[in-house]
Amino acid sequence: MPFKLMLILLFFYSCQSPKNDIGNKDTSVFSIVIHGGAGTILKKNMTKEMEIKYINKLEEAIEVGYEILKNDGSSQEAVEKTINVMEDSPLFNAGKGAVLNFDGNVELDASFMNGSTLDAGAISGASKIKNPISAAIAVMNNSPHVMLSGTGADEFASSQKLELKQNSYFITERRSRSLDKVKFKENSTVIIDKEYLLTQKYGTVGCVALDQNGNISSGTSTGGMTNKKWNRIGDAPIIGAGTYANNKTCGVSATGWGEFFIRSVVAYDISALMEYKGLSVQEASRIVIHDKVAKLGGNGGVIALDNKGNVAMEMNTAGMYRAHMDSKGTKIIKIYADK
Ligand code: ASP
């Protein structure tokens, strides 16, 4: 090769933006995993009709992302569009059907991370954004910031031409009843005890995807916890707690009692155990949920994918709405914890 041409090529490659492209590059392996929240999900309390509704919605959501990945789309697009399906469904605690705070309103949190560039975006305490995960991605792509909150997040979403909705769009009868129940309990027993909180159902939604270019993306979207006060923020919009992605290791999305997930830095800890200790994604997820979160007294679950497409769906609760599909077309949809 002529020396001049070599120099031009060298210059061209050195000008490429820095990327964390250590993932699974030159194969057509791809993989996607989702959750729709963990918690006290017991078969004895579930009607056949509700079970079918959840399974059908999980299947619809994961197939949206699967088709994007199969057609060589990006993991970012797969995560966004998959989560949008769950945000638009009143079944889950995200977007429409999000849980209500003490004042009877929604306060929406979401975050997204790109495992190739380590770019991230998040919103918290928004009350008008129809699809919070899309706003989190817009914060990442179109602002100099990582996290926006409250009315500022709503204003930013509006400036991005994202769809806004009135309060009434988000509020469902089911969530109003749950708020009444929690308030009644609070009034009758003076304090909400820990035992009671441990029986909560966490309906947060999340998705992790690995695309055919070896790039991992993770996203999480939630309404937080019923009856929350004082603009409480959970783990879902916090990078490293509820969401993390790094092509070197894995992508993670969490659901559970957010305070414990923040204190355990759950999503980043799974990645760090893989990076520094060489653990598999399943071992790392198991240790963080069962040895760390559980030992502090918290509960919940995670979904995670490594850069080869290996999956972990770990929980210390009775169940977690979850689904996984891989490039071989294998599809797993589950509600209750494995025995
Ligand atoms: N982790 C969420 C929070 O604490 C709740 C959930 O998973 O549903 O805000």
XYZ file of C-alpha atoms and ligand atoms in Angstrom:
348
model
C 0.000 0.000 0.000
C 1.456 3.405 -0.921
C 2.710 5.297 2.159
C 0.470 8.310 1.447
C -2.659 6.130 1.372
C -1.623 4.478 4.648
C -1.302 7.901 6.292
C -4.752 8.960 5.029
C -6.304 5.729 6.377
C -4.532 6.153 9.711
C -5.817 9.725 9.965
C -9.363 8.619 9.090
C -9.464 5.937 11.805
C -7.962 8.196 14.475
C -10.748 10.753 13.815
C -13.556 8.310 14.672
C -15.394 9.162 17.907
C -14.234 7.133 20.904
C -16.443 4.124 21.436
C -16.555 1.311 23.839
C -16.786 -1.288 21.090
C -15.545 -4.278 22.959
C -18.789 -6.140 22.552
C -19.798 -8.973 20.340
C -18.960 -7.374 16.946
C -18.806 -9.595 13.974
C -21.585 -12.057 14.526
C -25.282 -11.703 13.980
C -26.020 -12.564 17.596
C -28.632 -10.342 19.187
C -30.753 -10.597 22.275
C -33.468 -8.727 24.179
C -34.882 -9.005 27.688
C -37.686 -7.051 29.373
C -39.360 -6.756 32.758
C -42.688 -5.334 33.837
C -41.938 -5.152 37.557
C -41.258 -7.549 40.410
C -43.020 -8.082 43.736
C -45.551 -10.215 45.555
C -47.032 -11.661 42.405
C -48.755 -14.840 43.559
C -50.576 -17.319 41.368
C -53.312 -17.657 43.977
C -54.099 -13.926 43.687
C -54.058 -13.816 39.894
C -57.054 -14.527 37.688
C -56.470 -16.470 34.484
C -57.710 -13.411 32.594
C -55.125 -11.083 34.181
C -52.361 -13.637 33.625
C -53.209 -13.777 29.918
C -53.335 -9.980 29.670
C -49.834 -9.659 31.152
C -48.382 -12.447 29.010
C -49.893 -11.016 25.821
C -48.588 -7.512 26.548
C -45.095 -8.783 27.411
C -45.103 -10.765 24.173
C -46.295 -7.778 22.121
C -43.613 -5.548 23.651
C -40.675 -7.917 23.242
C -41.633 -8.748 19.667
C -41.441 -5.055 18.740
C -37.830 -4.928 19.944
C -37.005 -8.334 18.498
C -38.124 -7.287 14.991
C -35.978 -4.120 15.198
C -32.898 -6.137 16.217
C -33.560 -8.843 13.623
C -33.658 -6.176 10.906
C -30.283 -4.863 12.080
C -31.768 -1.915 13.988
C -29.953 -0.395 16.946
C -30.333 -1.534 20.537
C -31.325 2.064 21.390
C -34.312 1.910 19.061
C -35.254 -1.575 20.278
C -35.210 -0.471 23.934
C -37.182 2.719 23.254
C -39.921 1.146 21.131
C -40.286 -1.887 23.414
C -40.638 0.271 26.506
C -43.094 2.571 24.692
C -45.475 -0.408 24.318
C -45.403 -1.048 28.074
C -45.665 2.675 28.917
C -48.820 2.874 26.782
C -50.390 -0.079 28.605
C -52.270 0.558 31.877
C -51.048 -2.814 33.170
C -47.648 -1.488 34.189
C -46.392 1.208 36.550
C -45.012 3.474 33.808
C -46.590 6.108 31.558
C -50.362 5.391 31.465
C -51.257 3.467 34.618
C -48.308 4.754 36.655
C -48.815 4.649 40.423
C -50.056 7.780 42.190
C -48.219 9.929 44.692
C -49.669 11.227 47.983
C -51.486 14.027 46.108
C -53.052 11.620 43.631
C -50.828 12.663 40.713
C -48.199 10.857 38.676
C -44.496 11.682 38.908
C -42.694 9.841 36.147
C -39.052 8.711 36.164
C -37.004 7.129 33.361
C -33.422 6.583 32.312
C -31.487 5.236 29.352
C -27.845 4.294 28.796
C -25.849 3.502 25.667
C -23.191 0.835 26.334
C -21.101 1.821 23.334
C -20.489 5.485 24.177
C -21.465 5.389 27.890
C -23.811 8.289 27.109
C -26.873 8.483 29.333
C -30.075 10.468 29.811
C -32.778 10.586 32.484
C -35.871 12.438 33.658
C -37.500 12.393 37.073
C -40.702 13.748 38.574
C -42.260 14.624 35.195
C -46.044 14.699 35.061
C -46.969 15.278 31.436
C -44.666 13.163 29.260
C -46.567 10.329 27.573
C -43.427 8.257 26.967
C -40.796 9.059 29.592
C -38.163 6.718 28.086
C -38.243 8.750 24.851
C -37.652 11.919 26.900
C -34.686 10.282 28.668
C -33.180 9.429 25.263
C -33.809 12.997 24.063
C -32.001 14.366 27.152
C -29.046 12.156 26.214
C -29.048 13.056 22.520
C -30.189 16.668 22.471
C -29.087 18.339 25.707
C -25.759 18.860 27.448
C -27.206 17.202 30.585
C -27.789 13.723 31.958
C -30.844 14.273 34.182
C -33.718 16.771 34.101
C -36.461 16.941 36.712
C -40.002 18.170 37.387
C -41.562 20.867 35.239
C -38.187 21.408 33.532
C -38.303 17.851 32.230
C -41.846 18.407 30.925
C -40.798 21.690 29.244
C -37.777 20.023 27.661
C -39.957 17.185 26.329
C -42.318 19.760 24.840
C -39.375 21.532 23.158
C -38.446 18.160 21.649
C -41.992 17.806 20.250
C -42.594 14.738 22.385
C -46.237 14.042 23.138
C -47.584 15.544 26.376
C -50.767 14.448 28.150
C -53.039 15.793 30.873
C -53.073 14.153 34.303
C -56.311 12.321 33.517
C -54.595 10.305 30.749
C -52.213 8.669 33.235
C -54.611 8.040 36.127
C -56.432 4.709 36.205
C -59.074 3.435 38.608
C -56.821 0.582 39.692
C -54.064 2.977 40.817
C -56.574 5.286 42.545
C -57.859 2.292 44.518
C -54.273 1.304 45.464
C -53.599 4.833 46.713
C -56.804 4.778 48.808
C -55.785 1.411 50.251
C -52.304 2.594 51.228
C -53.673 5.811 52.735
C -56.274 3.862 54.708
C -53.555 1.593 56.038
C -51.395 4.591 56.864
C -54.208 6.226 58.834
C -55.161 3.085 60.663
C -51.709 1.931 61.732
C -49.994 5.336 61.986
C -46.888 4.159 60.159
C -46.519 2.033 57.090
C -44.316 -0.738 58.365
C -41.563 -2.437 56.477
C -43.457 -5.716 56.266
C -46.210 -3.912 54.392
C -43.793 -2.284 51.945
C -42.213 -5.663 51.265
C -45.573 -6.873 49.921
C -45.715 -4.137 47.260
C -45.884 -4.945 43.590
C -43.328 -2.978 41.626
C -44.688 -2.481 38.125
C -41.744 -0.559 36.698
C -40.798 -1.530 33.139
C -37.351 -2.067 31.676
C -35.542 -3.421 28.653
C -31.974 -4.404 27.786
C -30.987 -5.150 24.192
C -27.842 -6.303 22.376
C -27.860 -5.466 18.666
C -26.052 -7.105 15.753
C -23.213 -4.551 16.040
C -22.486 -5.719 19.585
C -23.961 -2.600 21.190
C -25.884 -2.882 24.426
C -28.575 -0.401 25.541
C -30.619 -0.358 28.737
C -33.704 1.608 29.750
C -36.082 1.790 32.708
C -39.372 3.700 33.123
C -41.595 4.003 36.200
C -44.111 5.933 38.249
C -42.125 5.070 41.388
C -43.934 3.912 44.519
C -47.574 4.463 45.539
C -48.200 7.325 48.006
C -44.689 8.755 47.578
C -44.224 12.201 49.095
C -41.864 15.145 48.961
C -40.875 14.521 45.312
C -39.301 11.212 46.312
C -37.072 9.761 43.586
C -36.318 6.045 43.327
C -33.607 4.084 41.555
C -35.187 3.968 38.079
C -33.887 7.340 36.792
C -30.491 6.949 38.471
C -27.699 5.724 36.229
C -25.822 2.979 38.052
C -28.744 2.153 40.372
C -31.764 1.296 38.177
C -30.066 1.360 34.779
C -26.572 0.740 33.424
C -24.988 -0.348 30.130
C -21.404 -0.968 29.068
C -20.384 -2.954 25.989
C -17.404 -4.288 27.945
C -19.662 -6.070 30.398
C -23.462 -5.937 30.325
C -26.676 -3.938 30.382
C -28.998 -3.920 33.395
C -32.483 -2.653 34.286
C -33.887 -3.011 37.804
C -37.237 -3.056 39.573
C -37.902 -3.117 43.281
C -37.784 -1.061 46.427
C -35.781 1.824 45.005
C -34.136 3.055 48.203
C -32.314 -0.276 48.567
C -31.380 -0.353 44.889
C -29.837 3.116 45.172
C -27.876 2.185 48.292
C -26.610 -1.025 46.638
C -25.802 0.763 43.331
C -27.326 -2.354 41.821
C -26.927 -1.928 38.065
C -23.341 -0.689 38.196
C -22.365 -3.263 40.793
C -23.400 -6.086 38.455
C -21.232 -4.582 35.715
C -18.318 -4.015 38.151
C -18.425 -7.616 39.404
C -18.137 -8.743 35.793
C -15.397 -6.247 34.915
C -13.187 -6.572 37.988
C -13.925 -10.075 39.186
C -14.637 -11.795 35.889
C -18.038 -13.111 37.042
C -20.712 -14.175 34.560
C -23.801 -11.991 34.175
C -25.878 -14.602 36.030
C -23.435 -14.900 38.964
C -23.080 -11.132 39.279
C -26.873 -10.592 39.209
C -27.448 -13.342 41.774
C -24.874 -11.915 44.198
C -26.217 -8.375 43.943
C -29.876 -9.341 44.426
C -29.500 -12.097 47.030
C -26.323 -11.128 48.908
C -26.499 -7.355 48.713
C -30.051 -5.983 48.250
C -31.691 -8.771 50.266
C -29.196 -8.524 53.112
C -29.906 -4.801 53.472
C -33.599 -5.704 53.774
C -34.748 -4.733 50.258
C -36.514 -6.695 47.548
C -36.924 -6.663 43.790
C -35.255 -7.977 40.674
C -33.068 -7.263 37.660
C -32.822 -8.202 34.029
C -29.370 -8.184 32.417
C -27.626 -9.187 29.190
C -23.897 -9.586 28.607
C -22.101 -8.728 25.374
C -22.559 -12.300 24.055
C -26.314 -12.184 24.600
C -26.351 -14.303 27.775
C -29.287 -13.365 29.965
C -29.990 -13.055 33.693
C -33.463 -12.555 35.196
C -32.924 -12.582 38.948
C -35.307 -11.687 41.798
C -35.856 -12.235 45.503
C -39.618 -11.673 45.193
C -42.437 -14.121 44.449
C -42.473 -13.015 40.832
C -41.307 -10.644 38.136
C -43.082 -10.063 34.822
C -40.345 -10.858 32.335
C -39.544 -12.057 28.822
C -36.471 -12.887 26.776
C -35.837 -13.544 23.071
C -32.596 -14.350 21.295
C -31.384 -14.456 17.711
C -32.232 -18.167 17.472
C -35.854 -17.182 18.017
C -36.090 -18.750 21.497
C -38.816 -16.981 23.471
C -39.313 -17.154 27.245
C -42.184 -15.362 29.021
C -42.615 -15.793 32.770
C -44.427 -14.253 35.717
C -43.633 -16.289 38.846
C -40.186 -16.961 40.311
C -38.576 -20.237 39.230
C -38.881 -22.867 41.944
N -37.910 0.808 41.614
C -39.051 1.670 41.545
C -38.904 2.784 42.553
O -38.449 2.539 43.651
C -40.340 0.964 41.801
C -40.605 -0.223 40.915
O -39.693 -0.978 40.581
O -41.775 -0.426 40.536
O -39.298 3.880 42.270
